[in-house]
CSV table of C-alpha atoms and ligand atoms in Angstrom, one decimal:
chain,number,residue,atom,x,y,z
T,1,MET,CA,136.6,-11.6,96.3
T,2,GLU,CA,133.3,-9.8,96.8
T,3,ARG,CA,132.8,-7.6,99.8
T,4,THR,CA,129.7,-6.1,101.4
T,5,LEU,CA,129.0,-3.5,104.1
T,6,ILE,CA,127.0,-4.8,107.1
T,7,LEU,CA,125.9,-2.4,109.8
T,8,VAL,CA,124.5,-3.6,113.2
T,9,LYS,CA,122.1,-0.8,113.8
T,10,PRO,CA,121.6,0.9,117.2
T,11,ASP,CA,118.7,-1.5,118.1
T,12,GLY,CA,121.0,-4.5,117.6
T,13,VAL,CA,123.9,-3.0,119.6
T,14,LYS,CA,121.5,-1.9,122.5
T,15,ARG,CA,120.0,-5.4,122.6
T,16,ASN,CA,123.5,-7.1,122.7
T,17,LEU,CA,122.9,-8.8,119.3
T,18,VAL,CA,126.3,-8.0,117.8
T,19,GLY,CA,127.7,-11.4,118.5
T,20,GLU,CA,124.5,-13.1,117.2
T,21,VAL,CA,124.8,-11.2,113.9
T,22,LEU,CA,128.5,-11.8,113.5
T,23,SER,CA,128.0,-15.4,114.4
T,24,ARG,CA,125.4,-15.9,111.7
T,25,VAL,CA,127.7,-14.3,109.1
T,26,GLU,CA,130.7,-16.5,110.2
T,27,ARG,CA,128.7,-19.7,110.4
T,28,LYS,CA,127.5,-19.1,106.9
T,29,GLY,CA,131.1,-19.1,105.9
T,30,TYR,CA,131.8,-15.5,105.2
T,31,THR,CA,135.0,-13.8,106.5
T,32,ILE,CA,135.0,-10.7,108.6
T,33,ALA,CA,137.5,-8.4,106.8
T,34,ALA,CA,137.0,-5.2,108.9
T,35,LEU,CA,135.1,-4.3,112.0
T,36,LYS,CA,134.5,-1.2,114.2
T,37,LEU,CA,132.1,0.1,116.9
T,38,MET,CA,131.4,3.7,116.2
T,39,GLN,CA,128.9,6.5,116.6
T,40,ALA,CA,127.8,7.6,113.1
T,41,ASP,CA,127.2,11.3,112.6
T,42,ARG,CA,124.6,13.0,110.4
T,43,GLY,CA,127.0,13.7,107.5
T,44,LEU,CA,128.0,10.0,107.2
T,45,LEU,CA,124.4,8.8,107.4
T,46,VAL,CA,123.0,11.3,104.8
T,47,GLN,CA,125.7,10.1,102.4
T,48,HIS,CA,125.0,6.4,103.2
T,49,TYR,CA,121.2,6.8,102.8
T,50,ALA,CA,121.3,9.3,100.0
T,51,GLU,CA,118.9,7.1,97.9
T,52,HIS,CA,116.2,7.7,100.5
T,53,GLU,CA,116.5,11.5,100.8
T,54,GLY,CA,113.0,13.1,100.5
T,55,LYS,CA,111.1,10.0,101.7
T,56,PRO,CA,108.9,10.3,104.8
T,57,PHE,CA,111.1,7.9,106.8
T,58,PHE,CA,114.4,9.6,105.9
T,59,GLU,CA,114.7,11.9,108.9
T,60,PRO,CA,113.5,9.3,111.4
T,61,LEU,CA,116.0,6.9,109.8
T,62,VAL,CA,118.9,9.3,110.2
T,63,GLU,CA,117.8,10.1,113.8
T,64,PHE,CA,117.5,6.4,114.7
T,65,MET,CA,120.9,5.6,113.2
T,66,MET,CA,122.4,8.3,115.4
T,67,SER,CA,120.6,7.2,118.6
T,68,GLY,CA,123.5,5.0,119.7
T,69,PRO,CA,126.6,3.2,118.6
T,70,ILE,CA,126.6,1.0,115.5
T,71,VAL,CA,129.0,-1.8,114.4
T,72,ALA,CA,130.3,-1.4,110.9
T,73,VAL,CA,131.6,-4.6,109.3
T,74,VAL,CA,133.1,-5.5,105.9
T,75,ALA,CA,132.3,-9.2,105.2
T,76,GLU,CA,133.9,-11.1,102.3
T,77,GLY,CA,133.2,-14.1,100.2
T,78,ASN,CA,131.8,-15.2,96.8
T,79,ARG,CA,128.3,-13.7,96.4
T,80,VAL,CA,128.4,-12.2,99.9
T,81,ILE,CA,126.1,-9.3,98.9
T,82,GLU,CA,123.3,-11.5,97.9
T,83,GLY,CA,124.1,-14.0,100.7
T,84,PHE,CA,123.9,-11.5,103.5
T,85,ARG,CA,120.7,-10.0,102.2
T,86,LYS,CA,119.2,-13.5,102.4
T,87,LEU,CA,120.5,-13.9,106.0
T,88,ALA,CA,119.1,-10.5,106.9
T,89,GLY,CA,115.6,-11.2,105.5
T,90,ALA,CA,112.9,-8.7,104.3
T,91,THR,CA,113.1,-5.1,105.4
T,92,ASP,CA,109.8,-5.3,107.3
T,93,PRO,CA,110.6,-7.6,110.3
T,94,THR,CA,106.9,-8.6,110.7
T,95,VAL,CA,107.0,-10.4,107.3
T,96,ALA,CA,110.7,-11.4,107.3
T,97,GLU,CA,111.0,-15.2,107.3
T,98,PRO,CA,111.7,-16.9,110.5
T,99,GLY,CA,115.3,-18.2,110.2
T,100,THR,CA,116.5,-14.7,109.1
T,101,ILE,CA,118.1,-12.1,111.3
T,102,ARG,CA,115.2,-9.7,111.0
T,103,GLY,CA,112.6,-12.5,111.1
T,104,ASP,CA,114.0,-14.1,114.3
T,105,LEU,CA,115.2,-11.0,116.2
T,106,ALA,CA,113.1,-8.0,115.3
T,107,ARG,CA,109.4,-6.9,115.2
T,108,ASP,CA,107.3,-3.8,114.5
T,109,GLN,CA,107.9,-1.3,117.2
T,110,GLY,CA,105.3,1.2,116.0
T,111,THR,CA,108.0,3.8,115.2
T,112,LYS,CA,108.2,6.1,112.1
T,113,VAL,CA,111.1,4.2,110.8
T,114,VAL,CA,111.4,0.4,110.7
T,115,GLN,CA,114.0,-0.9,113.2
T,116,ASN,CA,115.4,-4.1,111.8
T,117,ILE,CA,118.8,-4.8,113.4
T,118,VAL,CA,121.0,-4.8,110.3
T,119,HIS,CA,121.9,-3.1,107.1
T,120,GLY,CA,123.4,-4.9,104.1
T,121,SER,CA,124.6,-3.5,100.8
T,122,ASP,CA,122.3,-4.3,97.9
T,123,SER,CA,124.7,-4.3,94.9
T,124,VAL,CA,128.4,-4.3,94.0
T,125,GLU,CA,128.1,-0.5,93.3
T,126,SER,CA,126.4,0.2,96.7
T,127,ALA,CA,128.9,-2.0,98.5
T,128,THR,CA,131.9,-0.2,97.0
T,129,ARG,CA,130.3,3.2,97.8
T,130,GLU,CA,129.2,2.3,101.3
T,131,ILE,CA,132.5,0.6,102.3
T,132,SER,CA,134.3,3.8,101.3
T,133,ILE,CA,132.0,5.9,103.5
T,134,PHE,CA,132.4,3.7,106.6
T,135,PHE,CA,136.0,2.5,106.0
T,136,PRO,CA,137.8,5.4,104.1
T,137,GLU,CA,141.0,3.8,105.4
T,138,LEU,CA,140.5,0.6,103.4
D,1,LIG,P1,116.9,-2.4,103.4
D,1,LIG,O1,117.5,-2.0,104.7
D,1,LIG,O2,116.2,-3.7,103.5
D,1,LIG,O3,117.8,-2.3,102.2
D,1,LIG,P2,115.8,0.1,102.4
D,1,LIG,O4,117.1,0.4,101.9
D,1,LIG,O5,114.6,0.2,101.5
D,1,LIG,O6,115.7,-1.3,103.1
D,1,LIG,O7,115.5,1.1,103.6
D,1,LIG,C1,116.5,1.5,104.5
D,1,LIG,C2,115.9,1.4,105.9
D,1,LIG,O8,114.8,2.4,106.1
D,1,LIG,C3,115.2,0.1,106.2
D,1,LIG,O9,116.2,-0.9,106.7
D,1,LIG,C4,114.2,0.4,107.3
D,1,LIG,C5,113.8,1.8,106.8
D,1,LIG,N1,112.6,1.8,106.0
D,1,LIG,C6,112.5,1.4,104.7
D,1,LIG,N2,111.3,1.5,104.2
D,1,LIG,C7,110.5,2.1,105.2
D,1,LIG,C8,109.1,2.5,105.3
D,1,LIG,N3,108.3,2.3,104.3
D,1,LIG,N4,108.7,3.0,106.5
D,1,LIG,C9,109.6,3.1,107.5
D,1,LIG,N5,110.9,2.8,107.5
D,1,LIG,C10,111.4,2.2,106.3
D,2,LIG,MG1,118.8,-0.6,101.4
């Protein structure tokens, strides 16, 4: 069974949207296999976002992700990686389709980093890598 890593980012937790995000994942038919509320530290985030190191939004991204608690989730189901990316919508919430998490619940806040409620793994390799970062116990 395929697995993906979902993060409800600090903006989502602050705005009390954890239930909303989990509800969309569950209503789609995916299973929550693991879940935790946590404060991510820099080391964890630098590893998680390694592909973006050196980009202008990298430091703001790490700072933003440390700005409050996040909820880390492993969701399970056939093609859940692709399926959750569709539920999440485009990276830029201004152009994310209505009906998606980002399209319905986020907008441009004028910050250096885009704040868009959720993270979802983008491939089987990323999912395996990211799950082992956030859930070393699994
Ligand atoms: P995604 O989260 O859709 O996989 P990504 O991996 O390209 O997007 O980028 C990680 C996060 O960094 C993204 O959710 C929001 C932020 N981000 C991406 N591109 C950005 C940009 N050009 N300017 C500001 N923030 C950006
Ligand atoms: Mg990404």
